[in-house]
Structures are given as structure tokens and as C-alpha cells.
Coordinates of C-alpha atoms in Angstrom, one line a residue:
Chain A
M376 CA -195.4 -183.7 186.8
A377 CA -197.3 -181.3 186.2
V378 CA -197.4 -179.3 183.1
L379 CA -195.8 -175.5 184.8
L380 CA -195.4 -173.8 181.3
K381 CA -197.5 -174.9 178.2
V382 CA -197.4 -173.3 174.7
E383 CA -199.9 -174.1 171.8
N384 CA -199.6 -173.0 167.5
L385 CA -197.8 -169.8 168.8
K386 CA -197.3 -167.4 165.7
A387 CA -195.5 -164.2 165.6
A388 CA -193.8 -161.8 162.8
Y389 CA -191.9 -158.9 162.3
G390 CA -193.7 -156.7 160.2
G391 CA -194.4 -158.8 157.3
I392 CA -192.2 -161.7 158.5
H393 CA -193.2 -164.2 160.2
A394 CA -191.0 -165.4 162.8
L395 CA -193.0 -167.9 164.4
R396 CA -195.2 -170.1 162.5
G397 CA -197.1 -172.3 164.8
V398 CA -194.9 -173.4 168.1
S399 CA -196.0 -175.8 170.6
L400 CA -194.0 -177.0 173.6
Q401 CA -194.2 -177.6 177.0
V402 CA -191.7 -177.8 180.6
E403 CA -193.2 -179.7 183.3
E404 CA -192.3 -179.1 186.8
G405 CA -188.8 -179.2 187.8
E406 CA -187.7 -180.3 184.2
I407 CA -184.8 -178.6 182.4
V408 CA -186.3 -178.0 178.8
S409 CA -183.3 -176.8 175.6
V410 CA -184.6 -175.1 172.6
L411 CA -181.9 -175.5 170.0
G412 CA -181.2 -174.0 166.3
A413 CA -179.2 -172.2 164.1
N414 CA -180.1 -168.1 164.4
G415 CA -183.0 -167.0 163.0
A416 CA -184.5 -170.4 163.4
G417 CA -187.2 -168.1 166.3
K418 CA -185.9 -169.6 169.1
S419 CA -185.7 -166.2 171.1
T420 CA -188.8 -164.7 168.9
L421 CA -190.3 -167.8 171.6
L422 CA -189.2 -165.8 174.6
K423 CA -189.9 -162.1 174.1
C424 CA -193.6 -163.6 173.1
I425 CA -193.6 -165.7 176.4
S426 CA -192.2 -163.0 178.6
A427 CA -195.0 -160.4 176.8
V428 CA -192.8 -158.2 175.4
M429 CA -193.7 -159.0 172.2
K430 CA -196.9 -159.5 170.7
R431 CA -198.0 -162.8 169.3
V432 CA -200.4 -163.3 166.2
E433 CA -202.0 -166.1 167.3
G434 CA -201.8 -169.5 170.0
N435 CA -201.7 -170.1 173.6
I436 CA -199.7 -169.9 176.4
E437 CA -200.1 -171.0 179.6
F438 CA -198.3 -170.8 183.1
D439 CA -199.2 -172.6 186.1
G440 CA -202.6 -173.9 184.6
K441 CA -203.4 -170.4 183.7
P442 CA -203.6 -168.2 180.3
I443 CA -200.4 -165.6 181.0
S444 CA -200.5 -162.6 181.4
N445 CA -200.2 -159.4 178.8
K446 CA -198.0 -157.6 180.9
P447 CA -194.4 -158.0 181.9
Y448 CA -194.3 -157.9 185.0
E449 CA -197.4 -159.6 186.1
I450 CA -195.5 -162.3 184.0
V451 CA -192.6 -162.2 186.5
E452 CA -195.1 -161.9 189.3
A453 CA -196.3 -165.0 188.5
G454 CA -192.8 -166.8 188.7
L455 CA -191.8 -166.2 185.1
V456 CA -188.6 -164.6 184.8
Q457 CA -186.2 -164.4 181.5
V458 CA -182.7 -164.2 181.9
P459 CA -181.6 -161.8 178.7
E460 CA -179.5 -162.4 175.9
A461 CA -175.8 -161.2 176.1
R462 CA -177.0 -160.9 179.7
Q463 CA -177.8 -157.1 179.7
I464 CA -177.1 -156.0 183.4
F465 CA -177.9 -152.8 184.5
A466 CA -174.3 -151.2 183.4
K467 CA -174.7 -147.9 185.8
L468 CA -176.0 -150.0 188.7
T469 CA -174.2 -151.6 191.7
V470 CA -174.2 -155.5 191.7
E471 CA -175.8 -155.4 194.8
E472 CA -178.7 -152.9 193.3
N473 CA -178.7 -155.1 189.7
L474 CA -180.0 -157.9 192.1
R475 CA -182.3 -155.6 194.5
V476 CA -184.3 -154.8 190.8
G477 CA -184.6 -158.3 190.4
A478 CA -186.7 -158.7 193.4
G479 CA -188.7 -155.8 193.0
N480 CA -191.8 -156.7 193.2
R481 CA -191.0 -158.9 196.3
K482 CA -193.2 -158.0 199.2
D483 CA -191.3 -160.5 202.0
T484 CA -187.9 -159.1 203.4
D485 CA -186.9 -162.0 204.5
G486 CA -187.1 -164.0 201.8
I487 CA -185.2 -161.3 199.9
K488 CA -182.4 -161.7 202.9
K489 CA -182.1 -165.0 202.1
D490 CA -181.8 -164.5 198.5
F491 CA -179.4 -162.6 198.8
E492 CA -177.2 -165.1 201.0
R493 CA -178.5 -167.5 198.0
V494 CA -176.9 -166.0 195.0
Y495 CA -174.4 -164.8 197.0
A496 CA -173.1 -168.2 198.2
L497 CA -174.0 -169.9 194.4
F498 CA -171.7 -167.0 192.7
P499 CA -168.9 -166.1 195.8
R500 CA -167.2 -163.0 193.3
L501 CA -170.7 -161.7 193.7
K502 CA -170.1 -160.7 196.8
E503 CA -166.9 -159.8 196.7
R504 CA -167.8 -157.3 194.1
E505 CA -171.3 -155.9 195.8
K506 CA -170.8 -152.4 195.7
Q507 CA -169.3 -152.0 191.7
Y508 CA -170.9 -151.2 188.7
G509 CA -172.2 -153.9 186.5
G510 CA -170.4 -152.3 183.9
L511 CA -166.8 -152.6 185.7
L512 CA -167.5 -157.2 186.1
S513 CA -166.1 -159.2 183.3
G514 CA -168.1 -160.6 180.7
G515 CA -167.9 -164.2 183.2
E516 CA -169.1 -162.4 185.5
Q517 CA -171.8 -160.2 184.1
Q518 CA -173.5 -163.5 183.2
M519 CA -173.3 -164.9 186.8
L520 CA -175.3 -161.7 187.6
A521 CA -177.7 -161.8 185.1
I522 CA -178.6 -165.1 186.6
A523 CA -178.8 -164.0 190.2
R524 CA -180.7 -161.4 189.3
G525 CA -183.1 -163.6 187.7
I526 CA -182.9 -165.7 190.9
M527 CA -184.0 -162.8 193.3
A528 CA -187.5 -162.7 191.2
K529 CA -188.5 -166.6 193.4
P530 CA -189.0 -167.5 189.9
K531 CA -190.3 -171.2 189.2
L532 CA -189.0 -171.6 185.9
M533 CA -186.3 -169.4 184.8
M534 CA -186.2 -169.2 180.8
F535 CA -182.4 -168.1 179.6
D536 CA -181.5 -166.9 176.3
E537 CA -178.3 -168.2 175.2
P538 CA -176.2 -167.6 178.0
S539 CA -173.4 -169.4 176.7
L540 CA -173.3 -166.8 173.9
G541 CA -169.8 -164.9 173.8
L542 CA -167.6 -166.7 177.4
A543 CA -164.6 -168.7 177.3
P544 CA -165.4 -172.3 177.6
V545 CA -164.1 -172.5 181.1
I546 CA -166.8 -169.7 181.5
V547 CA -169.4 -171.8 180.1
T548 CA -168.7 -174.9 181.8
Q549 CA -169.2 -173.2 185.5
M550 CA -172.3 -171.7 183.7
F551 CA -174.2 -174.7 183.0
E552 CA -173.1 -176.4 186.3
A553 CA -174.7 -173.1 188.0
I554 CA -178.6 -173.8 185.8
K555 CA -178.1 -177.9 186.8
E556 CA -177.7 -176.3 190.6
L557 CA -181.1 -173.9 189.9
N558 CA -182.3 -176.6 188.9
K559 CA -182.0 -178.9 191.7
E560 CA -182.5 -176.2 194.4
G561 CA -186.3 -176.6 192.5
I562 CA -186.4 -174.2 189.9
S563 CA -187.6 -175.4 186.1
I564 CA -185.6 -174.4 183.2
L565 CA -185.8 -173.3 179.8
L566 CA -182.9 -172.8 177.6
I567 CA -182.2 -171.3 174.3
E568 CA -178.7 -172.1 173.3
Q569 CA -176.5 -172.5 170.2
N570 CA -174.5 -174.4 172.2
A571 CA -176.4 -177.7 171.5
N572 CA -174.2 -180.4 173.0
K573 CA -173.6 -179.2 176.2
A574 CA -177.8 -177.8 176.0
L575 CA -178.5 -181.6 175.4
Q576 CA -175.9 -183.1 178.5
I577 CA -178.3 -180.9 181.3
S578 CA -181.8 -181.4 179.4
D579 CA -184.1 -183.4 179.9
H580 CA -186.3 -182.8 176.6
A581 CA -185.0 -180.5 174.0
Y582 CA -186.9 -178.6 170.5
I583 CA -185.5 -178.8 167.5
M584 CA -186.4 -175.1 165.6
Q585 CA -186.2 -174.4 162.2
T586 CA -187.1 -171.0 160.3
G587 CA -189.8 -170.6 163.5
L588 CA -191.2 -174.5 163.4
V589 CA -190.1 -176.8 165.8
V590 CA -188.8 -180.0 163.2
R591 CA -187.9 -182.0 166.4
Y592 CA -188.6 -183.2 169.7
G593 CA -187.0 -185.6 171.8
T594 CA -184.9 -186.1 175.5
G595 CA -181.7 -184.8 175.8
K596 CA -179.9 -188.6 175.4
E597 CA -182.1 -189.5 172.4
L598 CA -181.2 -185.8 170.4
L599 CA -177.1 -186.6 172.0
A600 CA -177.0 -189.6 170.1
D601 CA -178.4 -188.9 166.9
D602 CA -175.3 -187.7 165.0
T603 CA -177.3 -186.3 161.6
L604 CA -178.6 -183.6 164.1
S605 CA -176.0 -180.9 164.2
A606 CA -175.6 -180.9 160.1
A607 CA -179.6 -181.5 159.7
Y608 CA -180.9 -178.3 161.5
L609 CA -178.3 -177.0 163.9
G610 CA -175.7 -175.1 161.6
E611 CA -172.9 -176.7 162.5
Chain B
M1450 CA -171.7 -106.5 195.2
F1451 CA -170.0 -110.1 194.4
L1452 CA -171.9 -111.5 197.0
Q1453 CA -175.1 -110.2 196.4
Q1454 CA -174.5 -111.2 192.5
L1455 CA -173.9 -114.7 193.3
I1456 CA -176.8 -114.9 195.5
T1457 CA -178.7 -113.7 192.1
G1458 CA -176.8 -116.4 189.7
I1459 CA -177.0 -118.9 192.4
S1460 CA -181.3 -118.4 192.5
I1461 CA -181.7 -118.4 188.7
G1462 CA -179.6 -121.2 188.6
G1463 CA -182.0 -123.0 191.2
I1464 CA -184.4 -122.2 189.1
Y1465 CA -182.5 -123.5 185.9
A1466 CA -181.7 -127.3 188.0
L1467 CA -185.8 -127.2 188.3
L1468 CA -186.1 -127.9 184.7
A1469 CA -182.6 -128.8 183.9
T1470 CA -182.7 -132.6 186.1
G1471 CA -186.1 -132.8 184.0
Y1472 CA -184.5 -132.4 180.8
S1473 CA -182.4 -134.9 181.9
L1474 CA -184.6 -137.4 183.9
I1475 CA -186.5 -137.6 180.7
Y1476 CA -183.5 -137.9 178.9
S1477 CA -182.0 -141.1 180.6
L1478 CA -185.4 -142.7 180.2
L1479 CA -186.1 -142.1 176.9
D1480 CA -183.2 -140.7 174.8
F1481 CA -184.8 -137.4 173.7
S1482 CA -184.7 -134.0 174.5
N1483 CA -188.8 -132.6 175.6
W1484 CA -189.2 -129.7 174.0
A1485 CA -191.9 -128.8 175.3
H1486 CA -190.5 -128.7 179.0
G1487 CA -190.4 -125.1 179.7
E1488 CA -193.9 -124.9 178.1
F1489 CA -194.7 -126.8 181.6
A1490 CA -193.1 -123.8 184.0
M1491 CA -195.1 -121.9 182.1
L1492 CA -198.5 -123.1 182.2
G1493 CA -197.9 -124.4 185.9
A1494 CA -196.8 -120.4 186.5
Y1495 CA -200.1 -119.7 184.7
V1496 CA -202.5 -121.7 186.7
A1497 CA -201.4 -120.3 190.4
I1498 CA -202.3 -116.8 188.5
V1499 CA -205.5 -117.8 187.1
F1500 CA -206.2 -118.9 190.8
A1501 CA -204.1 -116.3 192.6
N1502 CA -205.1 -113.1 190.6
M1503 CA -208.6 -114.6 189.0
V1504 CA -210.4 -116.9 191.6
G1505 CA -208.6 -114.6 194.4
V1506 CA -207.6 -117.9 196.2
P1507 CA -204.1 -117.5 198.9
F1508 CA -201.1 -117.5 196.9
L1509 CA -200.0 -120.4 198.6
I1510 CA -202.6 -122.5 197.2
A1511 CA -202.5 -121.4 194.1
A1512 CA -199.3 -121.8 193.8
V1513 CA -199.6 -125.9 194.7
L1514 CA -202.1 -126.0 191.9
G1515 CA -200.0 -124.1 189.3
V1516 CA -197.5 -126.9 190.3
C1517 CA -200.4 -129.5 190.7
G1518 CA -201.2 -127.9 187.1
A1519 CA -197.7 -128.4 186.0
A1520 CA -197.1 -131.9 186.5
L1521 CA -200.9 -133.3 185.3
I1522 CA -199.7 -131.3 181.6
S1523 CA -196.0 -133.2 181.9
F1524 CA -198.3 -136.4 182.4
F1525 CA -201.1 -135.8 179.5
C1526 CA -198.2 -135.0 177.5
E1527 CA -196.4 -138.5 178.3
K1528 CA -200.1 -140.3 178.2
V1529 CA -201.3 -139.0 174.7
V1530 CA -198.1 -138.0 172.6
Y1531 CA -195.2 -139.8 173.4
R1532 CA -196.0 -143.0 174.8
H1533 CA -198.3 -143.7 171.7
I1534 CA -195.1 -142.4 169.3
R1535 CA -193.1 -144.8 171.2
S1536 CA -195.5 -147.9 170.6
T1537 CA -194.8 -147.5 167.0
G1538 CA -191.5 -148.1 167.0
A1539 CA -190.7 -144.9 165.5
P1540 CA -187.4 -143.2 165.8
N1541 CA -186.3 -140.9 169.0
M1542 CA -185.9 -138.0 166.4
F1543 CA -189.8 -137.9 166.5
L1544 CA -190.1 -138.0 170.2
M1545 CA -188.2 -134.4 169.7
I1546 CA -190.1 -133.2 166.8
G1547 CA -193.3 -134.1 169.0
A1548 CA -192.0 -132.1 171.8
M1549 CA -191.2 -129.2 169.4
G1550 CA -194.9 -129.0 168.2
M1551 CA -196.2 -129.2 171.6
S1552 CA -194.1 -126.7 172.7
T1553 CA -195.5 -124.1 169.7
I1554 CA -198.9 -125.0 170.1
F1555 CA -199.1 -124.9 174.3
Q1556 CA -197.3 -121.3 173.5
Q1557 CA -199.8 -119.8 171.0
V1558 CA -202.5 -121.8 173.4
A1559 CA -201.6 -119.3 176.2
N1560 CA -201.4 -116.2 173.7
L1561 CA -205.1 -116.7 172.7
V1562 CA -205.9 -117.3 176.1
F1563 CA -204.1 -115.2 178.4
T1564 CA -202.7 -112.4 175.4
G1565 CA -199.3 -111.4 175.1
Q1566 CA -199.8 -109.3 178.1
Y1567 CA -196.9 -109.6 181.1
R1568 CA -198.9 -110.5 184.5
S1569 CA -197.1 -110.3 187.7
F1570 CA -198.9 -112.1 191.0
K1571 CA -201.0 -109.4 192.3
F1572 CA -199.7 -111.2 195.4
K1573 CA -197.7 -108.8 197.5
L1574 CA -194.2 -110.5 196.7
P1575 CA -191.2 -110.2 199.3
V1576 CA -189.2 -107.1 197.3
N1577 CA -186.9 -105.5 200.3
T1578 CA -183.4 -107.1 200.8
I1579 CA -181.7 -107.7 203.9
E1580 CA -178.1 -107.0 204.4
I1581 CA -175.4 -109.7 205.2
A1582 CA -171.4 -108.8 205.9
G1583 CA -172.6 -105.2 203.6
A1584 CA -174.6 -107.3 200.6
Y1585 CA -177.8 -106.8 200.1
L1586 CA -179.4 -109.9 199.1
G1587 CA -183.3 -110.2 198.1
V1588 CA -185.6 -111.9 200.1
L1589 CA -187.0 -113.3 196.7
D1590 CA -183.8 -114.9 196.4
L1591 CA -183.5 -116.2 199.1
I1592 CA -186.5 -117.9 199.4
S1593 CA -186.4 -119.2 195.9
L1594 CA -182.8 -120.8 196.2
V1595 CA -183.6 -122.2 200.0
L1596 CA -186.6 -124.2 198.3
T1597 CA -184.6 -124.8 195.5
A1598 CA -182.3 -126.5 197.7
V1599 CA -184.7 -128.6 199.6
I1600 CA -186.4 -129.8 196.6
L1601 CA -183.3 -130.5 194.9
V1602 CA -182.2 -132.9 197.8
F1603 CA -185.2 -134.2 197.9
L1604 CA -184.8 -135.0 194.1
M1605 CA -181.0 -136.6 194.2
Y1606 CA -182.8 -138.7 197.9
L1607 CA -185.5 -140.3 195.3
I1608 CA -183.5 -141.4 192.8
N1609 CA -180.8 -142.6 194.8
K1610 CA -182.4 -143.8 197.6
T1611 CA -186.0 -145.1 196.9
K1612 CA -186.9 -147.8 194.9
F1613 CA -189.0 -145.3 192.4
G1614 CA -185.1 -144.4 191.9
L1615 CA -183.7 -147.8 191.9
N1616 CA -186.5 -148.4 188.8
V1617 CA -185.7 -145.6 187.3
R1618 CA -182.4 -145.6 187.4
A1619 CA -182.3 -149.0 185.8
I1620 CA -184.8 -148.2 183.3
A1621 CA -182.0 -145.3 182.4
C1622 CA -179.6 -148.6 181.3
N1623 CA -181.7 -150.7 179.9
A1624 CA -185.2 -150.9 179.3
Y1625 CA -185.4 -154.1 177.6
A1626 CA -183.8 -155.5 180.9
A1627 CA -185.9 -153.9 183.7
R1628 CA -189.0 -154.9 181.3
V1629 CA -188.4 -158.6 181.5
L1630 CA -187.6 -158.6 185.6
G1631 CA -191.1 -157.2 186.1
V1632 CA -190.0 -153.7 186.3
R1633 CA -193.8 -151.2 185.6
V1634 CA -191.6 -149.5 182.6
D1635 CA -194.7 -147.7 181.6
R1636 CA -195.5 -146.2 184.6
S1637 CA -192.1 -145.3 185.9
I1638 CA -191.7 -143.1 182.7
A1639 CA -195.0 -141.9 183.4
S1640 CA -194.2 -140.8 187.2
V1641 CA -191.6 -139.3 186.1
F1642 CA -193.3 -136.9 183.9
L1643 CA -195.2 -135.7 187.1
L1644 CA -191.8 -135.7 188.9
A1645 CA -190.5 -133.3 186.3
G1646 CA -193.4 -131.5 185.4
S1647 CA -193.9 -130.5 189.2
L1648 CA -190.2 -129.4 189.0
A1649 CA -190.9 -127.2 185.6
G1650 CA -194.0 -125.9 187.5
V1651 CA -192.1 -124.9 190.7
A1652 CA -189.6 -123.0 187.9
G1653 CA -192.3 -121.4 186.6
I1654 CA -194.0 -119.7 189.7
L1655 CA -190.5 -118.7 190.8
Y1656 CA -189.8 -117.6 187.3
G1657 CA -193.3 -115.4 187.4
M1658 CA -192.2 -114.0 190.6
K1659 CA -189.5 -112.8 190.2
Y1660 CA -190.0 -111.7 186.3
N1661 CA -192.8 -111.9 184.9
V1662 CA -195.7 -114.8 183.4
F1663 CA -195.8 -114.2 179.7
P1664 CA -196.6 -117.4 177.0
T1665 CA -193.3 -117.0 175.8
M1666 CA -191.9 -117.4 179.4
G1667 CA -190.6 -121.0 178.3
N1668 CA -187.8 -119.8 176.5
I1669 CA -186.1 -120.7 179.6
G1670 CA -186.2 -124.2 178.9
L1671 CA -183.8 -123.6 176.5
K1672 CA -181.5 -122.3 179.1
A1673 CA -181.8 -124.8 181.4
F1674 CA -181.5 -127.2 178.1
V1675 CA -177.7 -125.8 178.0
A1676 CA -177.2 -126.5 181.0
S1677 CA -178.3 -130.0 180.7
V1678 CA -176.0 -130.2 178.6
V1679 CA -173.0 -128.4 179.8
G1680 CA -173.3 -130.4 183.3
G1681 CA -173.9 -133.6 180.8
L1682 CA -176.9 -134.4 179.7
G1683 CA -178.9 -137.5 181.5
S1684 CA -177.1 -137.2 184.3
V1685 CA -179.8 -135.3 187.4
P1686 CA -176.0 -133.7 189.5
G1687 CA -174.5 -132.5 186.5
A1688 CA -178.0 -130.9 185.1
I1689 CA -177.6 -129.1 189.5
V1690 CA -174.0 -128.3 188.9
G1691 CA -174.4 -127.0 185.0
S1692 CA -177.3 -124.6 186.3
L1693 CA -175.9 -123.2 189.2
L1694 CA -172.8 -122.5 186.7
L1695 CA -174.9 -121.0 184.1
G1696 CA -177.3 -119.0 186.3
V1697 CA -173.7 -117.5 188.1
L1698 CA -171.9 -116.7 184.6
E1699 CA -175.0 -114.9 183.2
T1700 CA -175.7 -113.0 186.5
F1701 CA -172.0 -111.8 186.6
V1702 CA -171.7 -110.7 182.7
S1703 CA -175.0 -109.0 183.1
G1704 CA -173.0 -107.1 186.6
Y1705 CA -169.8 -106.7 185.3
V1706 CA -169.7 -106.8 181.1
S1707 CA -173.3 -106.2 179.7
S1708 CA -176.7 -107.3 180.3
S1709 CA -177.3 -107.7 176.3
L1710 CA -174.2 -110.2 176.2
R1711 CA -175.5 -112.7 178.7
D1712 CA -177.1 -115.3 175.9
F1713 CA -174.0 -114.8 173.7
F1714 CA -172.1 -115.3 176.9
S1715 CA -174.3 -119.0 177.7
F1716 CA -174.0 -120.4 174.1
A1717 CA -170.3 -119.7 173.7
L1718 CA -170.0 -121.5 176.9
L1719 CA -172.4 -124.2 175.6
I1720 CA -170.4 -124.1 172.3
V1721 CA -166.7 -123.8 173.7
L1722 CA -168.2 -127.6 176.1
L1723 CA -168.9 -128.8 173.4
L1724 CA -165.7 -128.8 171.5
V1725 CA -163.9 -129.3 174.6
K1726 CA -165.6 -131.9 176.7
P1727 CA -169.1 -133.3 174.5
S1728 CA -170.0 -135.2 177.1
G1729 CA -170.6 -132.3 179.5
L1730 CA -169.1 -132.5 183.2
F1731 CA -170.7 -134.9 184.1
G1732 CA -171.4 -136.4 181.3
V1733 CA -170.4 -140.3 180.8
D1734 CA -171.8 -141.2 176.8
V1735 CA -171.2 -139.1 174.3
Q1736 CA -174.5 -140.4 172.1
D1737 CA -176.7 -138.6 170.2
K1738 CA -178.1 -135.4 171.8
A1739 CA -181.0 -134.5 169.8

């Protein structure tokens, strides 16, 4: 399989504080890859650097065989979209408008129409609430909307930042199902999670981060079988 | 008399609305009040004066050039000043202080270049009135009113029905999410400054036609700001309603009470509203309104 996303020796800092101290990882086409770690491990910073909403100090990022752009909209156009932490849907836009913003960089009108049907089939609740303001949706529905909004960008790779955060367990399970489903449809996934168990169950590979470094790497199965993991790195 | 006052009030309210919508748009995107906004109106009016009176081009062309001038100055403020303040991650208060600084600079520059003299367009203005149902309505007021209405309807269309408007509304909700979803945030913001600047230019020229053009005329921006707070800062329909309300109130106070009490009533309205409904008539959230 071809490598879709390749991060090499990525370093980033907030002021003088080093949030990433040389992170390398890769996502192959068709894979689900998780990045796990306790709060403050640098997981979200990693996504921000990949999405170019934060400047990196050092390191290379390649997407789809080319160095990644430093402009967020060009990254989305290239097929890499982020579903941000805490959902961050557009509260005063309707569900439909939220989705249209997601499709904002596309010119293929027919494709956009098809993707509207696709996300409404994946999340029928969104179809029911098409004309409602995003802010009026429940937490679970907002997470569906955030995912659907990302799908509308027609990504090759979707990055999820803590998608299970603050959601009821039932909804979390549905969400991981949805991510698996998307992956089956051909979208590669980079998943940032604190919910290590759930994430490892669906992951092909996983990286464990601690204070700005990758400290463990393995297949989802290997890491699931490792009892020492949660105590040592995940702060559980 | 009543109808006359009402039309005058609405036409002045319309001029406020052209400015107030700009305040609201910029506030909704960047969470700060662009105190230099009134100066865009003043500078646009001066550009039109220069072309109409000194260069001697036809009035309509001079007016269009004035509008373009105001738009470019607004755009320039964003490109050269606000964007850089934002990129340092400074608090929004810095943007407001930057805007105040530019407001003063623009006023002083206008004073230096054009002196404090009151200037009027040499173009022969339609000062006549027409009689409708016993009321004498100023043709200039009517022209101003119709033009403003057309522009504001177009503005509402832009914001609610176009992709540009969708992006602007998305950024107003959540700039970070818009950015990671591929919205060209800086370009949208720059476009809003162009748009707001051109509306201010129209306001400045209409105001200059009705009264005069002078370096401190940008102070009508303060009235427009009051109107946008009354309507609910950040809401474009709110800004329009607040402006019409303020324009009518001012005209009636001037006509039936005393013109020297006009501003007293305007600001009293503001204070009462802030006490009773601080989010404004159309406001959605009460936050820092620096």
C-alpha cells in the first residue's frame, strides 16, 4: 500500500514550550491509524501542524506523495480534512449550510449532490434536521454533523480530534462504527483519541505519544494485548 | 409634516444603516468595533469631492470613484494593520485601539490636506421637493432612500444566498472550524472590508450631498455604532432596524422637541437599551462589546 501521509521529525512549540519534540508517523492508504496518549501529550498539536493552522518549527510532512501545503484550504483541496476537537459545528448555520461549507472547495456539483445523499444515508438524523440550526442539535447529532461536514470535502484522509469527547457511551459506539464504515468506503483515517480501547479495536496501527514524543508503535491488536500500556502512558 | 419627517428620518437612518451594517459585519467576524469605519465614509466623500470639484469629472463617476476609494482604504486597513495585529495573537482590544489610532490619523490627514473648510459638491443637487399627499418630500431624501434600500437588499442577498455569504457566516460562527474545513478565511475577511468600505463610501457621499464634506464628518460613524448596538451588534438585520429607528427618532426629536436635544435622545436610547436588553433588539449573545 502506498503511504498517504508521512510525518517526519515534526517539532512544534507554543512560545518556548516544546509541544512536539520530533514526531514521525505515517498513514497508508486505506488504513485506520490512531494516535493515543494522555492530555498534554501533543496529539492535538500534531493535527494542528498537519492542517497548517499552527506553524511547525522543524520537520517534513508529505501528503499523497507531495510536500504538504502551508495553506489550510490547499490541504483540504488536496484531500486531507480535519474533524476538529469538540465538534465546532457552525451553531448559527443550518445543518444543510454546515454541510455546504464542508463542500466549499469543490466544483463538482453532481458529486456534491451525491455526497449530500451519502451523508444523509449514513446519518438519517441529519436529514430530519436539515433546516435546523446546528446549535440546536444534541451533542451526538453535532458529532454526526461534524463528521458529515468533513465527508463533504471529499477527503482521501480524515483526521479526527478526540471524537468521543463528552459523548454518551452509546453514541461513542455509534461513532466508532461510523468511522469504520467510512474507512470501508475508502477513506483513510487518522484518529486522535484518549479512549484507547475503542480506538485500538478499530485501528490497523497505533502510535502512543507522551510529552511530545512517540513512545510506542504497533498494530492495534498488539497494543490491545499489552496490559502495561494504559498504566504507563495513557494516564488511566 | 409627519410624513415628511418620517421620510427624512428613514433616509438618514438609511445612511446610518450603510455604516452600521459594516460595523456589524466586521464585528461578527473579528469581535472588535472598527472605530475607523466612520472615517472610511469621510475619505470616500473627499475622494468624490476631489474628482467632482477639482478634476471635474461628471458627478456620478466621481461618486463611483469615491466609493472605490473608501473600499480600498478599508481594505488597506485590514491588510496593513488589522491582519498583522491579529497574527501576533494580541487581544481584540488591540484591534480596537489600532482602529481608534487610525481614525484620528485619517481625520488629521484630511484636515491637513483639505483644511477644516466645509465643502459641498459643485454638482447641482436636486434640492427641489415633490408634493405627495400634502407632504413636501425632498427629492434628495427620496433618491438617498431608494438607493440605500436597493443596496441593503443586495447586501442581505449576498450574505444569505451566496457562497461568499455562507463563508462569512461560517467564519462568524467559528473561524477555526472554517479554516480547517478549507474556507479561505483571510480572503473572506478582506472581501468584507472591501464591501463594508464601499458601503461606508456610499454613506459618506450621500451624507456629504445632504450636508457638507468636512474632516470630522466621520463622527456619524459613532451614530451608526449606536444603531448597530441598539439593533444587536453582529447582526446585519439588527443594524438596519436599529439605524432606521435611530434616524427616525433623531428627526422627530429635532422636529418636535429641539434639534439641540437630538444626541441626548439618541444616547439615552442607547443607555436604556443597554440596561433593558443589552444584547440589542436582534442580538443573540451578550459578550465583550469593546
